[in-house]
mmCIF file of C-alpha atoms in Angstrom:
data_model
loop_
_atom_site.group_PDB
_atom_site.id
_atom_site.type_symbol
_atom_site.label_atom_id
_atom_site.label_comp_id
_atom_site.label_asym_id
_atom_site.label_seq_id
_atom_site.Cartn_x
_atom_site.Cartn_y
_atom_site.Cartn_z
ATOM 1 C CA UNK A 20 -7.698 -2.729 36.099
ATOM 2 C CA UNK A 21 -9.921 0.244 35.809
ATOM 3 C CA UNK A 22 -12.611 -1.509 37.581
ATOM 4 C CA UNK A 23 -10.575 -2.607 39.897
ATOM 5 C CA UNK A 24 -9.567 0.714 40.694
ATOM 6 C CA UNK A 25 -12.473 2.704 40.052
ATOM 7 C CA UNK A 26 -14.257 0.095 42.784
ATOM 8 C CA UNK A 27 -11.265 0.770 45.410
ATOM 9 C CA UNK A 28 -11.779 4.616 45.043
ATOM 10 C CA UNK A 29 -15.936 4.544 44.694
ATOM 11 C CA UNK A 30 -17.113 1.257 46.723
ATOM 12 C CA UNK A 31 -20.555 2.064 45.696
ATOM 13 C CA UNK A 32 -19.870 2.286 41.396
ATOM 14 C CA UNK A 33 -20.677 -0.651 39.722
ATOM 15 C CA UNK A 34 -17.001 -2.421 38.286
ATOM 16 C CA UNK A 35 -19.097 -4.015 35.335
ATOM 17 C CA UNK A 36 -20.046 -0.412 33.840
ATOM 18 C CA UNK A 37 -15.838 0.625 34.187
ATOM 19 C CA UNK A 38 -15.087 -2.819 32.722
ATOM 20 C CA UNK A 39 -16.925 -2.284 29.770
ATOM 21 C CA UNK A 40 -16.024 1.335 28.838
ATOM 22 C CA UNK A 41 -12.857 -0.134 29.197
ATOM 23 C CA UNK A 42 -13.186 -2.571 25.919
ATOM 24 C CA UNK A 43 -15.534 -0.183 24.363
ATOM 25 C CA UNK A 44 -12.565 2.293 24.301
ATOM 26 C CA UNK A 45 -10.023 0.576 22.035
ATOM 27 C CA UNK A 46 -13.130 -0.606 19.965
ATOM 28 C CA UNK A 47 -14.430 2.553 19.128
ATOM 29 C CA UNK A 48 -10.564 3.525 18.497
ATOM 30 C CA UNK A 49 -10.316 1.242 15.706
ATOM 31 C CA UNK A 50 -13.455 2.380 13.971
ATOM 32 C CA UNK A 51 -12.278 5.617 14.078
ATOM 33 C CA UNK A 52 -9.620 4.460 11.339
ATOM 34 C CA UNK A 53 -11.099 5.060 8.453
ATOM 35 C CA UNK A 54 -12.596 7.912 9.197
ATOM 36 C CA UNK A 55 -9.495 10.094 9.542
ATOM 37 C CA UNK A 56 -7.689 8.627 6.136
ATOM 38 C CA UNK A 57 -7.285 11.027 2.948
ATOM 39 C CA UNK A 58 -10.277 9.203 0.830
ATOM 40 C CA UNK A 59 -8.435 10.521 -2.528
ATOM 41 C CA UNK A 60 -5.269 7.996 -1.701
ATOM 42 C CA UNK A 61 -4.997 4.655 -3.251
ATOM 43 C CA UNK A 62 -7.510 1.882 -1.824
ATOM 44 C CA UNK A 63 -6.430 0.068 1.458
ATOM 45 C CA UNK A 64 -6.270 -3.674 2.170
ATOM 46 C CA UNK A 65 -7.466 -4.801 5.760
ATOM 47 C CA UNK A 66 -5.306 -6.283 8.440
ATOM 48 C CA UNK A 67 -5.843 -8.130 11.415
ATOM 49 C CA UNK A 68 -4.039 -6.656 13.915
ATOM 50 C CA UNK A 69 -3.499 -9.453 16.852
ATOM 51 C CA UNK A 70 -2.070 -7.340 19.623
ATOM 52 C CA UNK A 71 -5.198 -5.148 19.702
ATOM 53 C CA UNK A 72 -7.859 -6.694 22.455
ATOM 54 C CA UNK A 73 -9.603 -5.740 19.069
ATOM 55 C CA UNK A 74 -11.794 -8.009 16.344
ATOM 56 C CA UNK A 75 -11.903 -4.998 14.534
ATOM 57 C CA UNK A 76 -9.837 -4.929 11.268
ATOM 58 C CA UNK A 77 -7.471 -1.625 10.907
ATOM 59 C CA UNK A 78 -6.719 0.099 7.559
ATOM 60 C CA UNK A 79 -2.927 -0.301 6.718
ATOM 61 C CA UNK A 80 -1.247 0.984 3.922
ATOM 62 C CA UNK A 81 -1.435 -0.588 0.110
ATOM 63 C CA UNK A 82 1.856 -1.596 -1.124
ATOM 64 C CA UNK A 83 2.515 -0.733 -4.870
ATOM 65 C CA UNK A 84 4.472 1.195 -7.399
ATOM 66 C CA UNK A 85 2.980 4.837 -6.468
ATOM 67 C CA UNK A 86 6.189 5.465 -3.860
ATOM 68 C CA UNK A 87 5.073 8.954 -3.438
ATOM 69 C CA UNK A 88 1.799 8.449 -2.784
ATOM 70 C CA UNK A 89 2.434 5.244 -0.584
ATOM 71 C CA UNK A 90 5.240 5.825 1.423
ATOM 72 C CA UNK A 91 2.821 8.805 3.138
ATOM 73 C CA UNK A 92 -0.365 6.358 4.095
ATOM 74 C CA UNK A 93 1.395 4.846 7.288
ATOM 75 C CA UNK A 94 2.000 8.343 8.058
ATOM 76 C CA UNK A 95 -1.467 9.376 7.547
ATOM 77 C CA UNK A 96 -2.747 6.118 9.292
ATOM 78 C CA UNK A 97 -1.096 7.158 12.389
ATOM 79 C CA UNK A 98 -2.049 9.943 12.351
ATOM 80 C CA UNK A 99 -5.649 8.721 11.578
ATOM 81 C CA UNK A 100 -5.169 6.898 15.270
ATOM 82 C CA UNK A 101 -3.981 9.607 17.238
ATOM 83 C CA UNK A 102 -6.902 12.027 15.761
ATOM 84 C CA UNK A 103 -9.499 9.852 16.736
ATOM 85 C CA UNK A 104 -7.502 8.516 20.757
ATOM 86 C CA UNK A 105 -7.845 12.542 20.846
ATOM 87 C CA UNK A 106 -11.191 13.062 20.214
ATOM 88 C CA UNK A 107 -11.996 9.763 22.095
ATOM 89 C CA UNK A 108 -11.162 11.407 25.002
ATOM 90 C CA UNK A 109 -12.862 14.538 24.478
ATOM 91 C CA UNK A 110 -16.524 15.417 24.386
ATOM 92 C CA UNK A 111 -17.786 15.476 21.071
ATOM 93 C CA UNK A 112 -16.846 11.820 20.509
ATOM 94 C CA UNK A 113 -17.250 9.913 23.597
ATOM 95 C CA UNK A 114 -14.708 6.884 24.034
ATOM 96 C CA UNK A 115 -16.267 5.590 27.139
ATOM 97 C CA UNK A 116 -19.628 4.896 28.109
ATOM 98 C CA UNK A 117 -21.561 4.293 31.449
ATOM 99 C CA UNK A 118 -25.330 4.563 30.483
ATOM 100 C CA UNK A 119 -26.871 3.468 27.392
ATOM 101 C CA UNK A 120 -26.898 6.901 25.846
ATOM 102 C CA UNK A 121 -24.479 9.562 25.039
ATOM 103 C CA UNK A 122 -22.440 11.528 27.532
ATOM 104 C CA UNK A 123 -24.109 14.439 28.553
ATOM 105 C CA UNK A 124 -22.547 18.274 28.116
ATOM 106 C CA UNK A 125 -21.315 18.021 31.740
ATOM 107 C CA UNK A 126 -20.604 14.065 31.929
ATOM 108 C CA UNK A 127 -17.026 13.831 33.664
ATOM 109 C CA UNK A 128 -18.040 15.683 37.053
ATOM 110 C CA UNK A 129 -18.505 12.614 39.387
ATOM 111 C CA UNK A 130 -15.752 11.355 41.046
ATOM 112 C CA UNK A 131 -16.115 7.934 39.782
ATOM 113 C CA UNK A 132 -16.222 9.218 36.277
ATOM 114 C CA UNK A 133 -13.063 11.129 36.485
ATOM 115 C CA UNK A 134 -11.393 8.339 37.875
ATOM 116 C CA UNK A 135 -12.339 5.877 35.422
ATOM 117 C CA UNK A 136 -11.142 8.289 32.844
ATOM 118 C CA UNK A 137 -7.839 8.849 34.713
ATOM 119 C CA UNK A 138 -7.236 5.532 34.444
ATOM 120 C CA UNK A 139 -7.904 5.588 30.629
ATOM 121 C CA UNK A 140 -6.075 7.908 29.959
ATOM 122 C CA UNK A 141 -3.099 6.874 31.519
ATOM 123 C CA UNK A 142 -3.199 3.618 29.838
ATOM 124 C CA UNK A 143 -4.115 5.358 26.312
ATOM 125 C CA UNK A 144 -0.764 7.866 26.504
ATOM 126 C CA UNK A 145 1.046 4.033 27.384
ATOM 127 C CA UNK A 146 -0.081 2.308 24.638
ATOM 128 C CA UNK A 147 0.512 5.779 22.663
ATOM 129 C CA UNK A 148 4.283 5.487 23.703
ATOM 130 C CA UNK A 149 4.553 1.821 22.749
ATOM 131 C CA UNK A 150 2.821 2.302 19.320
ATOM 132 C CA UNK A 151 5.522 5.101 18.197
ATOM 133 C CA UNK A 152 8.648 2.617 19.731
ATOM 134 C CA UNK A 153 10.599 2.442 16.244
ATOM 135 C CA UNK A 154 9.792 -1.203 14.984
ATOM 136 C CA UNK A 155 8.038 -2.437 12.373
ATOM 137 C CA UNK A 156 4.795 -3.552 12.426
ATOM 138 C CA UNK A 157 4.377 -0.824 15.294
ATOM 139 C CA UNK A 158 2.708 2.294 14.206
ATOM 140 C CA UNK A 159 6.648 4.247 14.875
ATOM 141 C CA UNK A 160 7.999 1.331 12.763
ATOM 142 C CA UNK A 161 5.625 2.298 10.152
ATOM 143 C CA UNK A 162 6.486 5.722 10.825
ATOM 144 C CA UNK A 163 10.403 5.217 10.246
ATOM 145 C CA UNK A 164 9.549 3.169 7.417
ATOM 146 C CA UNK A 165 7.560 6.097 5.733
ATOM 147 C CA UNK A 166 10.361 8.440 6.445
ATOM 148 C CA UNK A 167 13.301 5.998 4.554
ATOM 149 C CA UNK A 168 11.161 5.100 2.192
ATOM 150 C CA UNK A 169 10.548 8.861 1.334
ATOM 151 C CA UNK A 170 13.506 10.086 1.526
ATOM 152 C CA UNK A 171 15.557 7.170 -0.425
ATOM 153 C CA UNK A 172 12.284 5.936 -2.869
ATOM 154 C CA UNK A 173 13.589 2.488 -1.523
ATOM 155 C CA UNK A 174 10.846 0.211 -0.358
ATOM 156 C CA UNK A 175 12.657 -2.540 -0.072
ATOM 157 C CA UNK A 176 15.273 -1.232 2.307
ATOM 158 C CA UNK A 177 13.059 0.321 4.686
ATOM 159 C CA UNK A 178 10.927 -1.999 5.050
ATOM 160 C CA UNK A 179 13.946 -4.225 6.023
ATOM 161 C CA UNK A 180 15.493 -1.436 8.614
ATOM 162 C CA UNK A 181 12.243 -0.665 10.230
ATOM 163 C CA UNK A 182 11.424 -4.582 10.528
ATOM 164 C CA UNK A 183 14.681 -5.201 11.980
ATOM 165 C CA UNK A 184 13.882 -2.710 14.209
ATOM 166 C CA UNK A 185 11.108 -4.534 15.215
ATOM 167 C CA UNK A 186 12.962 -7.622 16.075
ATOM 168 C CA UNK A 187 15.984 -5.395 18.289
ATOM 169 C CA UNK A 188 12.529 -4.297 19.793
ATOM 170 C CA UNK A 189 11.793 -7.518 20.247
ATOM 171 C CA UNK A 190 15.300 -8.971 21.339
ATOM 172 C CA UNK A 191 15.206 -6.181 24.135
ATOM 173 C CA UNK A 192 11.530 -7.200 25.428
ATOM 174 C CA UNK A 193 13.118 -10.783 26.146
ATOM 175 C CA UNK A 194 16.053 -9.894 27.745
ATOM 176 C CA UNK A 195 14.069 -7.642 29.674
ATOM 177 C CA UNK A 196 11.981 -10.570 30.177
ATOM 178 C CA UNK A 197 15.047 -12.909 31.468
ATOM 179 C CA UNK A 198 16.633 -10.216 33.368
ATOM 180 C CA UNK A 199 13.694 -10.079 35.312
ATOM 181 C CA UNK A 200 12.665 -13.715 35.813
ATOM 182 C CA UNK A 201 16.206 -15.026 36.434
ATOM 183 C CA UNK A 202 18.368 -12.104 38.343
ATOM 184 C CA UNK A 203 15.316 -10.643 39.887
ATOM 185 C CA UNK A 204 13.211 -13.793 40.325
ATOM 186 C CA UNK A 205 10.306 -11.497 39.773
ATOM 187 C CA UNK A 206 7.881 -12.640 37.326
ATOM 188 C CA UNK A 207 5.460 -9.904 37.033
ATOM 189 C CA UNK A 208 6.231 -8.630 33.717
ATOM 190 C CA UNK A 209 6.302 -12.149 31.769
ATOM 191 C CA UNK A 210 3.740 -10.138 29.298
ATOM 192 C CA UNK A 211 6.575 -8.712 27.771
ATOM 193 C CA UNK A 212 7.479 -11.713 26.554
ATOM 194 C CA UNK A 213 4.515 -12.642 24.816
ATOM 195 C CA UNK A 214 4.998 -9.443 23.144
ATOM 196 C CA UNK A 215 8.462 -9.995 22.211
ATOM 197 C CA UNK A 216 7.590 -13.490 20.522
ATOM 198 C CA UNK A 217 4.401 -11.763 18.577
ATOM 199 C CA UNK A 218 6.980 -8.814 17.719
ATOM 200 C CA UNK A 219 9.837 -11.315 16.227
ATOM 201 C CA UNK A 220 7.025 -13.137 14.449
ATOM 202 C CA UNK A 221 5.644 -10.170 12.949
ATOM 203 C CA UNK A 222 8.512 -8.168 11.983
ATOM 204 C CA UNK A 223 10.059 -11.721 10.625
ATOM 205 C CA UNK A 224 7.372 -12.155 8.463
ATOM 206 C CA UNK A 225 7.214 -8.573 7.060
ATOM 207 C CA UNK A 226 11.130 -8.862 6.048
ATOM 208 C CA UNK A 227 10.449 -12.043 4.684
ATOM 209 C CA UNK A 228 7.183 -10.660 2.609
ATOM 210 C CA UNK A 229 9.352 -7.560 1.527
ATOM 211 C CA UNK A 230 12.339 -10.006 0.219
ATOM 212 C CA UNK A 231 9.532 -12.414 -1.701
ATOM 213 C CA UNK A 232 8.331 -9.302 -3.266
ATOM 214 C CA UNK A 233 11.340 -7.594 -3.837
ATOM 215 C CA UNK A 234 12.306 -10.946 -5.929
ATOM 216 C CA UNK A 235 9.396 -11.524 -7.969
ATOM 217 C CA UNK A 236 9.549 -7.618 -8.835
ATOM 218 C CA UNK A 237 7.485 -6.634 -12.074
ATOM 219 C CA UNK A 238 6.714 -11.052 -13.054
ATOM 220 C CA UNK A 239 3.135 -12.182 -14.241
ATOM 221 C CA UNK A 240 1.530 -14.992 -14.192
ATOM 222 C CA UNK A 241 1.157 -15.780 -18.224
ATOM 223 C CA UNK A 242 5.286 -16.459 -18.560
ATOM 224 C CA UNK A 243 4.937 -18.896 -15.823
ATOM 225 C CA UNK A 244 1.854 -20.663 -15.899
ATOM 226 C CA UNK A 245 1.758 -23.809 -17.976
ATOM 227 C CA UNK A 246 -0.868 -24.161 -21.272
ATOM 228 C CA UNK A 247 -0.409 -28.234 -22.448
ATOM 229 C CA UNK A 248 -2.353 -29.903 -19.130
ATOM 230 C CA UNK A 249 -4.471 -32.613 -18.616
ATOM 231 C CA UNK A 250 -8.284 -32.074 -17.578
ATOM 232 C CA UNK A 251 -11.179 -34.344 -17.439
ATOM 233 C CA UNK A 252 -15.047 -33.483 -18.438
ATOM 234 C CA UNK A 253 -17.602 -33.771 -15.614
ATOM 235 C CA UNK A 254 -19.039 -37.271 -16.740
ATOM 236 C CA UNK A 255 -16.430 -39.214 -16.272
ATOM 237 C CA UNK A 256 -16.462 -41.628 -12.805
ATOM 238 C CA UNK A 257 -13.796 -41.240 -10.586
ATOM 239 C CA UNK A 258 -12.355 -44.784 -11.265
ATOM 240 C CA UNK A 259 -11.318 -43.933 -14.656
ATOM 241 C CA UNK A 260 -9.348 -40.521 -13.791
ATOM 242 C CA UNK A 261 -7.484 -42.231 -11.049
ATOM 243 C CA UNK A 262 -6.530 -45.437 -13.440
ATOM 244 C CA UNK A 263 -5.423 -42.974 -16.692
ATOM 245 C CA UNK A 264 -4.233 -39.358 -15.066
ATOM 246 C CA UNK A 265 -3.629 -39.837 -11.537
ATOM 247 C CA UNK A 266 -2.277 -42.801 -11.058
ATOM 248 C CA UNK A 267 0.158 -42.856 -14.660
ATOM 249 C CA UNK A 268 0.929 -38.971 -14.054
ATOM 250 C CA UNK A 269 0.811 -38.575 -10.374
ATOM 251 C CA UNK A 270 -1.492 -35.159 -10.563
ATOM 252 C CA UNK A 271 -2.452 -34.015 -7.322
ATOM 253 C CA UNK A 272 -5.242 -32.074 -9.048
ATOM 254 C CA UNK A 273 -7.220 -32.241 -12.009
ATOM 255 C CA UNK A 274 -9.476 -29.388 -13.942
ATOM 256 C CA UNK A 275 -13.018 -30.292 -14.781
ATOM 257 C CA UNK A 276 -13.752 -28.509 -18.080
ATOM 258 C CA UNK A 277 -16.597 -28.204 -20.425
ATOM 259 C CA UNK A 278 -15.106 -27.693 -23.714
ATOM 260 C CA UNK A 279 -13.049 -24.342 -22.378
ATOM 261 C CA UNK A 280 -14.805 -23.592 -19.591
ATOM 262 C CA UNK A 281 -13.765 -24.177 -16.119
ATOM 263 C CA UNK A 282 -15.934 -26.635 -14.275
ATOM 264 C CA UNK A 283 -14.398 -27.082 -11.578
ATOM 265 C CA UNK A 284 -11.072 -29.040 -9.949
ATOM 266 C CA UNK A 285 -10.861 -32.128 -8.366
ATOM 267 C CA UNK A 286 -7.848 -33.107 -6.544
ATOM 268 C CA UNK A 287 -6.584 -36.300 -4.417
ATOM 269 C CA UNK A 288 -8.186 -34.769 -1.742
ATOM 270 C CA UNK A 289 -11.722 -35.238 -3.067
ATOM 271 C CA UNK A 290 -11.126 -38.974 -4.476
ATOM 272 C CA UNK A 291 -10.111 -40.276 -1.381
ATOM 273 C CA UNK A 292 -13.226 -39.200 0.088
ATOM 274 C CA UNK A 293 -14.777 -41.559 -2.911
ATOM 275 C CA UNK A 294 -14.736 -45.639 -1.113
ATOM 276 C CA UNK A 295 -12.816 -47.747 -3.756
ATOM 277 C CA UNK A 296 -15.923 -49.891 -4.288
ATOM 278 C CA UNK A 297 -18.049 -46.620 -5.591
ATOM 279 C CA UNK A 298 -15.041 -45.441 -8.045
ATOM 280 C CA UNK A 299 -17.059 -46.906 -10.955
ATOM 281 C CA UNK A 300 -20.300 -45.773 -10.356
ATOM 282 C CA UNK A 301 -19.260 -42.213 -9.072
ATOM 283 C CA UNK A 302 -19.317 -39.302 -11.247
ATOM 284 C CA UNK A 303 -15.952 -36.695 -11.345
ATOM 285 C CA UNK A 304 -18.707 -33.841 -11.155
ATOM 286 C CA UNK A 305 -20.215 -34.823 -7.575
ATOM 287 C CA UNK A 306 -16.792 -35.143 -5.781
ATOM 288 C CA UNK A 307 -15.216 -31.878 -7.207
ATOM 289 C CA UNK A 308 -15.142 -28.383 -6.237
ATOM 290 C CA UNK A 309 -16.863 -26.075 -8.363
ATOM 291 C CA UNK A 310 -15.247 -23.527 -10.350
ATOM 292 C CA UNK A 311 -17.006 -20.435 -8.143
ATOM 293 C CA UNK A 312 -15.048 -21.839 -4.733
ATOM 294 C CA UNK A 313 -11.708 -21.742 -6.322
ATOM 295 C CA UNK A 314 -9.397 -19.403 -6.364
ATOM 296 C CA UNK A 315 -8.138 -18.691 -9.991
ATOM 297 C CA UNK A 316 -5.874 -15.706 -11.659
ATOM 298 C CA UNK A 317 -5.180 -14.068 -15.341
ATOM 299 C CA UNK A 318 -2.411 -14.019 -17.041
ATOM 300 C CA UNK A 319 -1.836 -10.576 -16.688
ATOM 301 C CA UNK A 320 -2.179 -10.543 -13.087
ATOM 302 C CA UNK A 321 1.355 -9.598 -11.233
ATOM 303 C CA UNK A 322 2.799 -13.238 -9.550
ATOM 304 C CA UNK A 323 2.349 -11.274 -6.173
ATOM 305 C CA UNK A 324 -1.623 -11.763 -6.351
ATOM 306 C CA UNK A 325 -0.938 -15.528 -6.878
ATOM 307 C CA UNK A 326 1.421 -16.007 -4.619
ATOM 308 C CA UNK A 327 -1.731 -13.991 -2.731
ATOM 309 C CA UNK A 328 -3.704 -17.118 -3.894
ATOM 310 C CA UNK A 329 -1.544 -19.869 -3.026
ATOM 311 C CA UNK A 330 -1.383 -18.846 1.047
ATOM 312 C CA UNK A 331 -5.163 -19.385 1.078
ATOM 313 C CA UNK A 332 -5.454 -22.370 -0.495
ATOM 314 C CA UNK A 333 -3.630 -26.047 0.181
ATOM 315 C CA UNK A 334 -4.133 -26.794 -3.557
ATOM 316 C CA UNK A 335 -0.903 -27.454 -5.977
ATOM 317 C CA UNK A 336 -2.021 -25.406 -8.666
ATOM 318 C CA UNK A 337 -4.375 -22.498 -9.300
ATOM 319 C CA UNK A 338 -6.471 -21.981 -12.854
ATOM 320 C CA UNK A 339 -5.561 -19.083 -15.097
ATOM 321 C CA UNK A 340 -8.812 -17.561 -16.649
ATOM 322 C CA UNK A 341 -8.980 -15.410 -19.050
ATOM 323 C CA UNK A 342 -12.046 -14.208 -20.608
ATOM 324 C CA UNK A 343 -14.388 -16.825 -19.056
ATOM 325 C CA UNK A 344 -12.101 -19.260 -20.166
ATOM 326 C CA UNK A 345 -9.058 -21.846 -18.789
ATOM 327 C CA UNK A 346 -6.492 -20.891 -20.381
ATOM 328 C CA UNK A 347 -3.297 -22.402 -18.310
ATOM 329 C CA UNK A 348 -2.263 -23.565 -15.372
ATOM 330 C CA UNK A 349 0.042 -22.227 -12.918
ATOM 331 C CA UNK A 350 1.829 -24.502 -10.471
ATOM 332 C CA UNK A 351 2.570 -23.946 -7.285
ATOM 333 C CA UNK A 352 6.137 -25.910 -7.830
ATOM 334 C CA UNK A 353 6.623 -23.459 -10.875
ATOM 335 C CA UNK A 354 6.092 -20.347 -8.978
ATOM 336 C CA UNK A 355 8.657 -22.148 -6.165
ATOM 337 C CA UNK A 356 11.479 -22.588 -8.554
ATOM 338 C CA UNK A 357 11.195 -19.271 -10.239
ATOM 339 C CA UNK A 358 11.786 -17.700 -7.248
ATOM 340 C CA UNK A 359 14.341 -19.931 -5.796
ATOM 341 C CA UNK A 360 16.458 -19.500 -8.780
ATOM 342 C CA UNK A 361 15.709 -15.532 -8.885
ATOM 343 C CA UNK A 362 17.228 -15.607 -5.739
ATOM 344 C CA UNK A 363 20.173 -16.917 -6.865
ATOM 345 C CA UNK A 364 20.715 -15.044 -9.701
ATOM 346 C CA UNK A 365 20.738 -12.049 -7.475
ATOM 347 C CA UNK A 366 23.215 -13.632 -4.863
ATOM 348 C CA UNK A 367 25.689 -14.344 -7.557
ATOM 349 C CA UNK A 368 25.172 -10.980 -8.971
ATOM 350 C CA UNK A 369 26.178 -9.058 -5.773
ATOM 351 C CA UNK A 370 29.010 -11.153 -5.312
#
């Protein structure tokens, strides 16, 4: 759009340079992040954020125990992104850029310049405005979250009102949507839905995050996980752990220890890849994954982190190590039914 424009205003400048000081702005944005964030606050995690034209990750707030600490990050993250939008479009930080080196003191003089930046800025105080609309994961959801969560010292239930703020948000971009399409018959603004179905998804997911978390609370992983297991050393050929554990058992996925060491894991996965006529003659240890690929846990480490575990991996089970050695196993169908039945416990007591 801005070199669109900027070409319809200034024939003779070049749309390619507007075009990319246009992507160069919300890319610089989101390294500005980090640098506007109170360094003495707990450590962040990283997020993806998908509605930014953006590969760049963006620092979002931890979530953990320290409410008074926490429940200000979002607000200082915000702020972190208005900061640095401000100085973007300043001097002393230049957001956009037409030559290959810095803006000089008296760059914004041409006509085409000022244009361009027009443009920019317009569409900066936009996406300003849609940021601080009150639904969660938008920067004002995170902002009313903050402000609940201060005030009451109740994650649990901000995090729910500001997400299902997020989905009125997103109820309203639809209807917008439909209003438009079917009353109006004008389709110009079928972004909006996109938006709305990214919004629902989001916010969905955060209330659903919030209520697995709010469930497993203060659990670990040692109560849970499961010490009498079957495991198989690394000499042993395929054909024999499929006739006496898998087959007999049904395990989806077997540990390969040395003595108590973690080897590695091989599951059903890896066997099939193993032709039937080579199950006697193929070692455990050259079909497995090694122990340094998998993901594994402690028993002192808070069920959250495996759950953590579990979304990146398709296997049933994860390895609890402790001290260099396997100790357990936890199961994904384990960590299922403790918090299915958590969840009932807490429905029947609110009744």
């Amino acid at each position: 759009m801005v070199a669109r424009r900027s070409a319809h205003h200034h024939p003779r400048y070049a749309p390619k340079r507007a075009r990319v000081g246009s992507y160069r702005s919300p890319l610089r944005y989101r390294h500005q992040h980090p640098l506007f964030l109170d360094p003495h606050l707990l450590p962040c995690r990283v997020e993806s954020r998908g509605l930014v034209p953006s590969a760049v990750p963006a620092v979002v707030e931890p979530e953990g125990p320290r409410r008074r600490v926490d429940h200000r990050i979002p607000l200082l993250r915000v702020g972190s992104g208005s900061r640095a939008r401000a100085l973007a479009r300043g001097a002393k930080i230049p957001d956009v850029r037409f030559v290959d080196h810095p803006f000089p003191s008296g760059w914004g003089r041409e006509p085409q310049e000022r244009t361009a930046l027009g443009y920019l800025a317009t569409v900066n105080l936009y996406l300003a405005a849609f940021n601080m609309i009150p639904g969660f994961p938008l920067d004002g959801g995170r902002v009313l979250r903050s402000a609940i969560w201060g005030i009451s010292g109740d994650r649990t239930r901000a995090t729910t009102i500001a997400a299902r703020g997020g989905q009125v948000v997103a109820v309203a971009f639809g209807a917008f949507v439909f209003y438009e399409v079917i009353v109006l018959h004008d389709a110009s603004g079928v972004w909006f839905g996109l938006i709305a179905y990214f919004l629902w998804n989001a916010a969905s997911s955060s209330l659903q995050q919030e209520r697995i978390a709010s469930v497993v609370g203060g659990a670990k992983v040692g109560p849970l996980m499961t010490t009498d297991f079957k495991s198989t050393p690394p000499g042993v050929m395929v054909g024999q752990v499929i006739r006496d554990l898998v087959l007999p058992m049904n395990l989806r996925a077997i540990p390969v220890v040395s003595g108590d060491r973690l080897i590695g894991l091989v599951a059903i996965g890896d066997l099939r890849k193993v032709d039937q006529s080579r199950w006697v003659e193929t070692l455990v240890e050259q079909v497995m994954t090694p122990a340094s690929e998998l993901p594994t846990v402690s028993p002192d480490d808070p069920l959250g982190t495996a759950l953590e575990r579990f979304s990146s991996t398709e296997l049933p089970l994860l390895p609890v190590i402790k001290d260099g050695r396997l100790v357990g196993i936890l199961y994904r169908e384990s960590v299922i039914g403790y918090l299915r039945m958590q969840e009932m416990l807490r429905a029947e007591s609110r009744r």
